[in-house]
mmCIF file of C-alpha atoms in Angstrom:
data_model
loop_
_atom_site.group_PDB
_atom_site.id
_atom_site.type_symbol
_atom_site.label_atom_id
_atom_site.label_comp_id
_atom_site.label_asym_id
_atom_site.label_seq_id
_atom_site.Cartn_x
_atom_site.Cartn_y
_atom_site.Cartn_z
ATOM 1 C CA GLY A 1 -95.679 30.125 84.269
ATOM 2 C CA ALA A 2 -98.116 29.869 81.460
ATOM 3 C CA GLY A 3 -98.949 33.546 81.470
ATOM 4 C CA VAL A 4 -98.606 36.844 83.363
ATOM 5 C CA SER A 5 -100.079 36.476 86.787
ATOM 6 C CA GLN A 6 -101.244 39.390 88.959
ATOM 7 C CA SER A 7 -102.382 39.352 92.551
ATOM 8 C CA PRO A 8 -104.640 40.138 94.131
ATOM 9 C CA SER A 9 -107.410 40.222 91.540
ATOM 10 C CA ASN A 10 -109.338 42.736 93.595
ATOM 11 C CA LYS A 11 -108.246 44.934 96.482
ATOM 12 C CA VAL A 12 -110.443 47.215 98.535
ATOM 13 C CA THR A 13 -108.516 49.483 100.884
ATOM 14 C CA GLU A 14 -109.199 52.396 103.086
ATOM 15 C CA LYS A 15 -107.986 55.866 102.164
ATOM 16 C CA GLY A 16 -104.544 56.471 103.572
ATOM 17 C CA LYS A 17 -103.458 52.849 103.698
ATOM 18 C CA ASP A 18 -100.523 51.427 101.682
ATOM 19 C CA VAL A 19 -101.080 48.712 99.107
ATOM 20 C CA GLU A 20 -98.775 46.284 97.283
ATOM 21 C CA LEU A 21 -99.672 44.796 93.946
ATOM 22 C CA ARG A 22 -97.759 41.848 92.617
ATOM 23 C CA CYS A 23 -96.896 40.774 89.048
ATOM 24 C CA ASP A 24 -95.362 37.474 87.999
ATOM 25 C CA PRO A 25 -94.180 37.856 84.372
ATOM 26 C CA ILE A 26 -93.679 35.076 81.866
ATOM 27 C CA SER A 27 -90.439 33.276 82.537
ATOM 28 C CA GLY A 28 -87.632 34.596 80.379
ATOM 29 C CA HIS A 29 -89.321 37.928 79.606
ATOM 30 C CA THR A 30 -86.778 40.651 80.096
ATOM 31 C CA ALA A 31 -89.214 43.543 79.963
ATOM 32 C CA LEU A 32 -92.074 44.310 82.354
ATOM 33 C CA TYR A 33 -94.598 47.124 82.296
ATOM 34 C CA TRP A 34 -97.106 48.571 84.734
ATOM 35 C CA TYR A 35 -100.130 50.470 83.487
ATOM 36 C CA ARG A 36 -103.150 52.137 85.145
ATOM 37 C CA GLN A 37 -106.545 52.118 83.569
ATOM 38 C CA ARG A 38 -109.347 54.190 85.023
ATOM 39 C CA LEU A 39 -112.911 53.210 84.186
ATOM 40 C CA GLY A 40 -113.647 53.758 80.526
ATOM 41 C CA GLN A 41 -110.206 55.180 79.842
ATOM 42 C CA GLY A 42 -107.062 54.151 78.041
ATOM 43 C CA LEU A 43 -103.942 52.636 79.479
ATOM 44 C CA GLU A 44 -101.746 55.117 81.381
ATOM 45 C CA PHE A 45 -98.126 54.125 81.402
ATOM 46 C CA LEU A 46 -96.599 53.948 84.856
ATOM 47 C CA ILE A 47 -93.147 52.241 84.766
ATOM 48 C CA TYR A 48 -91.054 50.004 82.560
ATOM 49 C CA PHE A 49 -88.337 47.576 83.470
ATOM 50 C CA GLN A 50 -85.940 46.228 80.817
ATOM 51 C CA GLY A 51 -83.296 43.706 81.932
ATOM 52 C CA ASN A 52 -80.641 45.298 84.131
ATOM 53 C CA SER A 53 -81.163 48.779 82.767
ATOM 54 C CA ALA A 54 -82.448 51.575 84.998
ATOM 55 C CA PRO A 55 -86.272 51.482 84.980
ATOM 56 C CA ASP A 56 -88.193 54.142 83.080
ATOM 57 C CA LYS A 57 -90.227 55.709 85.918
ATOM 58 C CA SER A 58 -91.457 58.637 83.839
ATOM 59 C CA GLY A 59 -95.127 57.642 84.210
ATOM 60 C CA LEU A 60 -95.412 57.387 87.976
ATOM 61 C CA PRO A 61 -97.969 60.077 88.916
ATOM 62 C CA SER A 62 -96.509 60.970 92.322
ATOM 63 C CA ASP A 63 -93.917 59.957 94.832
ATOM 64 C CA ARG A 64 -96.564 57.824 96.538
ATOM 65 C CA PHE A 65 -96.055 55.327 93.718
ATOM 66 C CA SER A 66 -93.022 53.074 93.478
ATOM 67 C CA ALA A 67 -92.162 49.784 91.873
ATOM 68 C CA GLU A 68 -89.436 47.244 92.193
ATOM 69 C CA ARG A 69 -88.313 44.252 90.179
ATOM 70 C CA THR A 70 -85.662 41.750 91.153
ATOM 71 C CA GLY A 71 -83.741 40.634 88.148
ATOM 72 C CA GLU A 72 -86.114 39.308 85.552
ATOM 73 C CA SER A 73 -88.691 38.008 88.016
ATOM 74 C CA VAL A 74 -91.511 39.296 90.144
ATOM 75 C CA SER A 75 -92.378 42.943 90.347
ATOM 76 C CA THR A 76 -94.319 44.783 93.011
ATOM 77 C CA LEU A 77 -96.040 48.125 92.600
ATOM 78 C CA THR A 78 -96.512 49.950 95.846
ATOM 79 C CA ILE A 79 -98.947 52.782 96.448
ATOM 80 C CA GLN A 80 -98.494 54.585 99.725
ATOM 81 C CA ARG A 81 -101.169 56.633 101.482
ATOM 82 C CA THR A 82 -103.815 55.674 98.934
ATOM 83 C CA GLN A 83 -106.235 58.243 97.701
ATOM 84 C CA GLN A 84 -109.673 57.769 96.093
ATOM 85 C CA GLU A 85 -108.312 58.837 92.699
ATOM 86 C CA ASP A 86 -105.932 55.836 92.851
ATOM 87 C CA SER A 87 -108.951 53.603 92.238
ATOM 88 C CA ALA A 88 -108.402 51.866 88.941
ATOM 89 C CA VAL A 89 -107.346 48.613 87.316
ATOM 90 C CA TYR A 90 -103.593 48.182 87.450
ATOM 91 C CA LEU A 91 -102.297 46.047 84.541
ATOM 92 C CA CYS A 92 -98.930 44.375 84.261
ATOM 93 C CA ALA A 93 -97.447 43.111 80.965
ATOM 94 C CA SER A 94 -94.196 41.412 80.002
ATOM 95 C CA ASN A 95 -92.354 40.696 76.762
ATOM 96 C CA LEU A 96 -88.966 39.778 75.333
ATOM 97 C CA GLY A 97 -88.142 43.396 74.784
ATOM 98 C CA GLY A 98 -87.102 44.716 71.431
ATOM 99 C CA ASN A 99 -90.597 45.802 70.661
ATOM 100 C CA THR A 100 -92.183 42.350 70.621
ATOM 101 C CA GLU A 101 -95.722 41.276 71.489
ATOM 102 C CA ALA A 102 -96.634 42.080 75.090
ATOM 103 C CA PHE A 103 -98.574 39.633 77.272
ATOM 104 C CA PHE A 104 -100.892 41.083 79.863
ATOM 105 C CA GLY A 105 -102.087 39.830 83.169
ATOM 106 C CA GLN A 106 -105.759 40.134 84.166
ATOM 107 C CA GLY A 107 -105.099 43.174 86.337
ATOM 108 C CA THR A 108 -105.705 44.138 89.876
ATOM 109 C CA ARG A 109 -108.859 46.218 90.478
ATOM 110 C CA LEU A 110 -108.071 48.640 93.290
ATOM 111 C CA THR A 111 -110.866 50.406 95.056
ATOM 112 C CA VAL A 112 -109.982 53.021 97.662
ATOM 113 C CA VAL A 113 -112.913 53.821 100.007
ATOM 114 C CA SER B 1 -99.348 61.845 77.683
ATOM 115 C CA GLN B 2 -100.477 59.078 75.323
ATOM 116 C CA GLN B 3 -98.568 58.494 72.137
ATOM 117 C CA GLY B 4 -101.301 56.940 70.067
ATOM 118 C CA GLU B 5 -104.753 58.369 69.579
ATOM 119 C CA GLU B 6 -107.515 56.224 68.146
ATOM 120 C CA ASP B 7 -110.586 57.338 66.321
ATOM 121 C CA PRO B 8 -113.455 56.997 66.408
ATOM 122 C CA GLN B 9 -113.868 56.774 70.168
ATOM 123 C CA ALA B 10 -116.875 54.507 69.606
ATOM 124 C CA LEU B 11 -118.158 52.558 66.645
ATOM 125 C CA SER B 12 -121.434 50.760 66.320
ATOM 126 C CA ILE B 13 -122.093 48.449 63.378
ATOM 127 C CA GLN B 14 -124.218 45.444 62.322
ATOM 128 C CA GLU B 15 -122.890 41.931 62.132
ATOM 129 C CA GLY B 16 -121.367 41.242 58.737
ATOM 130 C CA GLU B 17 -120.208 44.796 58.170
ATOM 131 C CA ASN B 18 -116.603 45.902 58.181
ATOM 132 C CA ALA B 19 -115.156 47.983 61.036
ATOM 133 C CA THR B 20 -112.333 50.425 60.526
ATOM 134 C CA MET B 21 -110.404 52.031 63.360
ATOM 135 C CA ASN B 22 -107.651 54.575 63.021
ATOM 136 C CA CYS B 23 -104.598 55.400 65.129
ATOM 137 C CA SER B 24 -102.369 58.448 64.919
ATOM 138 C CA TYR B 25 -99.099 58.950 66.754
ATOM 139 C CA LYS B 26 -96.595 61.739 67.242
ATOM 140 C CA THR B 27 -92.996 60.541 67.389
ATOM 141 C CA SER B 28 -90.887 58.062 65.407
ATOM 142 C CA ILE B 29 -91.646 54.438 66.060
ATOM 143 C CA ASN B 30 -90.086 51.003 65.631
ATOM 144 C CA ASN B 31 -93.399 49.214 65.416
ATOM 145 C CA LEU B 32 -97.095 49.603 66.048
ATOM 146 C CA GLN B 33 -99.299 47.027 67.682
ATOM 147 C CA TRP B 34 -103.004 46.520 68.024
ATOM 148 C CA TYR B 35 -104.652 44.984 71.079
ATOM 149 C CA ARG B 36 -108.161 43.993 72.066
ATOM 150 C CA GLN B 37 -109.684 44.245 75.532
ATOM 151 C CA ASN B 38 -112.848 42.572 76.782
ATOM 152 C CA SER B 39 -114.633 43.696 79.923
ATOM 153 C CA GLY B 40 -111.915 46.081 81.099
ATOM 154 C CA ARG B 41 -109.306 43.471 82.088
ATOM 155 C CA GLY B 42 -106.278 42.051 80.370
ATOM 156 C CA LEU B 43 -105.433 42.966 76.792
ATOM 157 C CA VAL B 44 -104.825 40.454 74.023
ATOM 158 C CA HIS B 45 -102.326 41.121 71.269
ATOM 159 C CA LEU B 46 -103.801 41.079 67.772
ATOM 160 C CA ILE B 47 -101.097 42.085 65.361
ATOM 161 C CA LEU B 48 -97.732 43.880 65.123
ATOM 162 C CA ILE B 49 -96.568 45.882 62.125
ATOM 163 C CA ARG B 50 -93.001 47.124 61.868
ATOM 164 C CA SER B 51 -92.034 50.557 60.666
ATOM 165 C CA ASN B 52 -90.695 49.242 57.374
ATOM 166 C CA GLU B 53 -93.990 47.401 56.614
ATOM 167 C CA ARG B 54 -97.011 49.004 55.015
ATOM 168 C CA GLU B 55 -99.659 46.334 55.328
ATOM 169 C CA LYS B 56 -100.226 43.158 57.264
ATOM 170 C CA HIS B 57 -103.032 40.572 57.410
ATOM 171 C CA SER B 58 -104.105 38.105 60.019
ATOM 172 C CA GLY B 59 -107.336 36.213 59.415
ATOM 173 C CA ARG B 60 -110.138 38.869 59.255
ATOM 174 C CA LEU B 61 -107.767 41.600 60.349
ATOM 175 C CA ARG B 62 -105.956 43.934 58.062
ATOM 176 C CA VAL B 63 -103.572 46.576 59.391
ATOM 177 C CA THR B 64 -101.957 49.407 57.425
ATOM 178 C CA LEU B 65 -99.210 51.740 58.452
ATOM 179 C CA ASP B 66 -98.275 55.049 56.894
ATOM 180 C CA THR B 67 -95.188 56.424 58.625
ATOM 181 C CA SER B 68 -95.226 59.581 56.579
ATOM 182 C CA LYS B 69 -98.669 60.465 58.052
ATOM 183 C CA LYS B 70 -97.852 58.797 61.383
ATOM 184 C CA SER B 71 -101.070 56.824 61.207
ATOM 185 C CA SER B 72 -102.306 53.273 61.161
ATOM 186 C CA SER B 73 -105.665 51.671 60.548
ATOM 187 C CA LEU B 74 -107.183 48.359 61.703
ATOM 188 C CA LEU B 75 -109.873 46.842 59.534
ATOM 189 C CA ILE B 76 -112.036 43.964 60.776
ATOM 190 C CA THR B 77 -113.888 42.382 57.948
ATOM 191 C CA ALA B 78 -117.196 40.489 58.176
ATOM 192 C CA SER B 79 -117.624 41.491 61.830
ATOM 193 C CA ARG B 80 -119.248 39.236 64.399
ATOM 194 C CA ALA B 81 -120.985 39.984 67.669
ATOM 195 C CA ALA B 82 -118.006 38.391 69.368
ATOM 196 C CA ASP B 83 -115.787 41.163 68.032
ATOM 197 C CA THR B 84 -117.474 43.571 70.439
ATOM 198 C CA ALA B 85 -114.588 44.919 72.594
ATOM 199 C CA SER B 86 -112.265 47.877 73.025
ATOM 200 C CA TYR B 87 -109.381 48.103 70.574
ATOM 201 C CA PHE B 88 -106.099 49.880 71.360
ATOM 202 C CA CYS B 89 -103.090 50.757 69.335
ATOM 203 C CA ALA B 90 -99.688 50.840 70.980
ATOM 204 C CA THR B 91 -96.450 52.293 69.696
ATOM 205 C CA GLY B 92 -93.018 51.082 70.582
ATOM 206 C CA GLY B 93 -89.484 52.023 69.910
ATOM 207 C CA GLY B 94 -88.156 55.139 68.281
ATOM 208 C CA THR B 95 -87.075 57.484 71.003
ATOM 209 C CA SER B 96 -88.438 55.220 73.778
ATOM 210 C CA TYR B 97 -86.865 51.876 72.923
ATOM 211 C CA GLY B 98 -89.108 49.040 73.879
ATOM 212 C CA LYS B 99 -91.599 51.051 75.889
ATOM 213 C CA LEU B 100 -95.121 50.524 74.677
ATOM 214 C CA THR B 101 -97.422 53.517 74.853
ATOM 215 C CA PHE B 102 -101.177 53.052 74.357
ATOM 216 C CA GLY B 103 -103.887 55.278 73.007
ATOM 217 C CA GLN B 104 -107.347 55.797 74.493
ATOM 218 C CA GLY B 105 -108.942 53.062 72.487
ATOM 219 C CA THR B 106 -112.004 52.593 70.225
ATOM 220 C CA ILE B 107 -115.052 50.871 71.699
ATOM 221 C CA LEU B 108 -116.545 48.641 69.015
ATOM 222 C CA THR B 109 -120.072 47.302 69.290
ATOM 223 C CA VAL B 110 -121.270 44.753 66.781
ATOM 224 C CA HIS B 111 -125.019 44.201 66.851
ATOM 225 C CA PRO B 112 -126.291 40.729 65.904
#
């Protein structure tokens, strides 16, 4: 695709429900990142996929958070048993790896009520 | 924890003035990047400077990197109201190959 695509753009969910966020990276990009951004805050690293290497999950805040990526394609970020503090914009980015420019999607705004 | 830390947290200037934002980091890096964010959504890449470079220019942007002080600065010259946004530095490489780690950002407001 032309850019990184994230869906849905907005998601409102009830506390305790599970949610899945999707990211379609730019074709050919070997690296994919997920970040969380709370209102007025910086980007909090969540997870990083690079090719066939084991993902760097060091930023996942709890075991309620998980992410998968099949090959160098789509990634899904799953949040189980959502809590109000999970409310944030979740941003996905991809690049060619090797510390090159990263391209961001427009994010998914998650609101847990 | 965040690798890069920007300062100031907020900067307010008049159109035509220059804006300078600083970024400090803690561990060794391969490169440092600057990004811009409008309205809390996707970030746009501005410029990348590698660890063996000291200065880089792109249009009205000038970035410096001092690896001995583990710091970088972003200068926007002749600012415009449209430059109003949040600016983030991101560090990559070093001990975390490829992973980009962002700071808290500087909110820049340019008054017409």
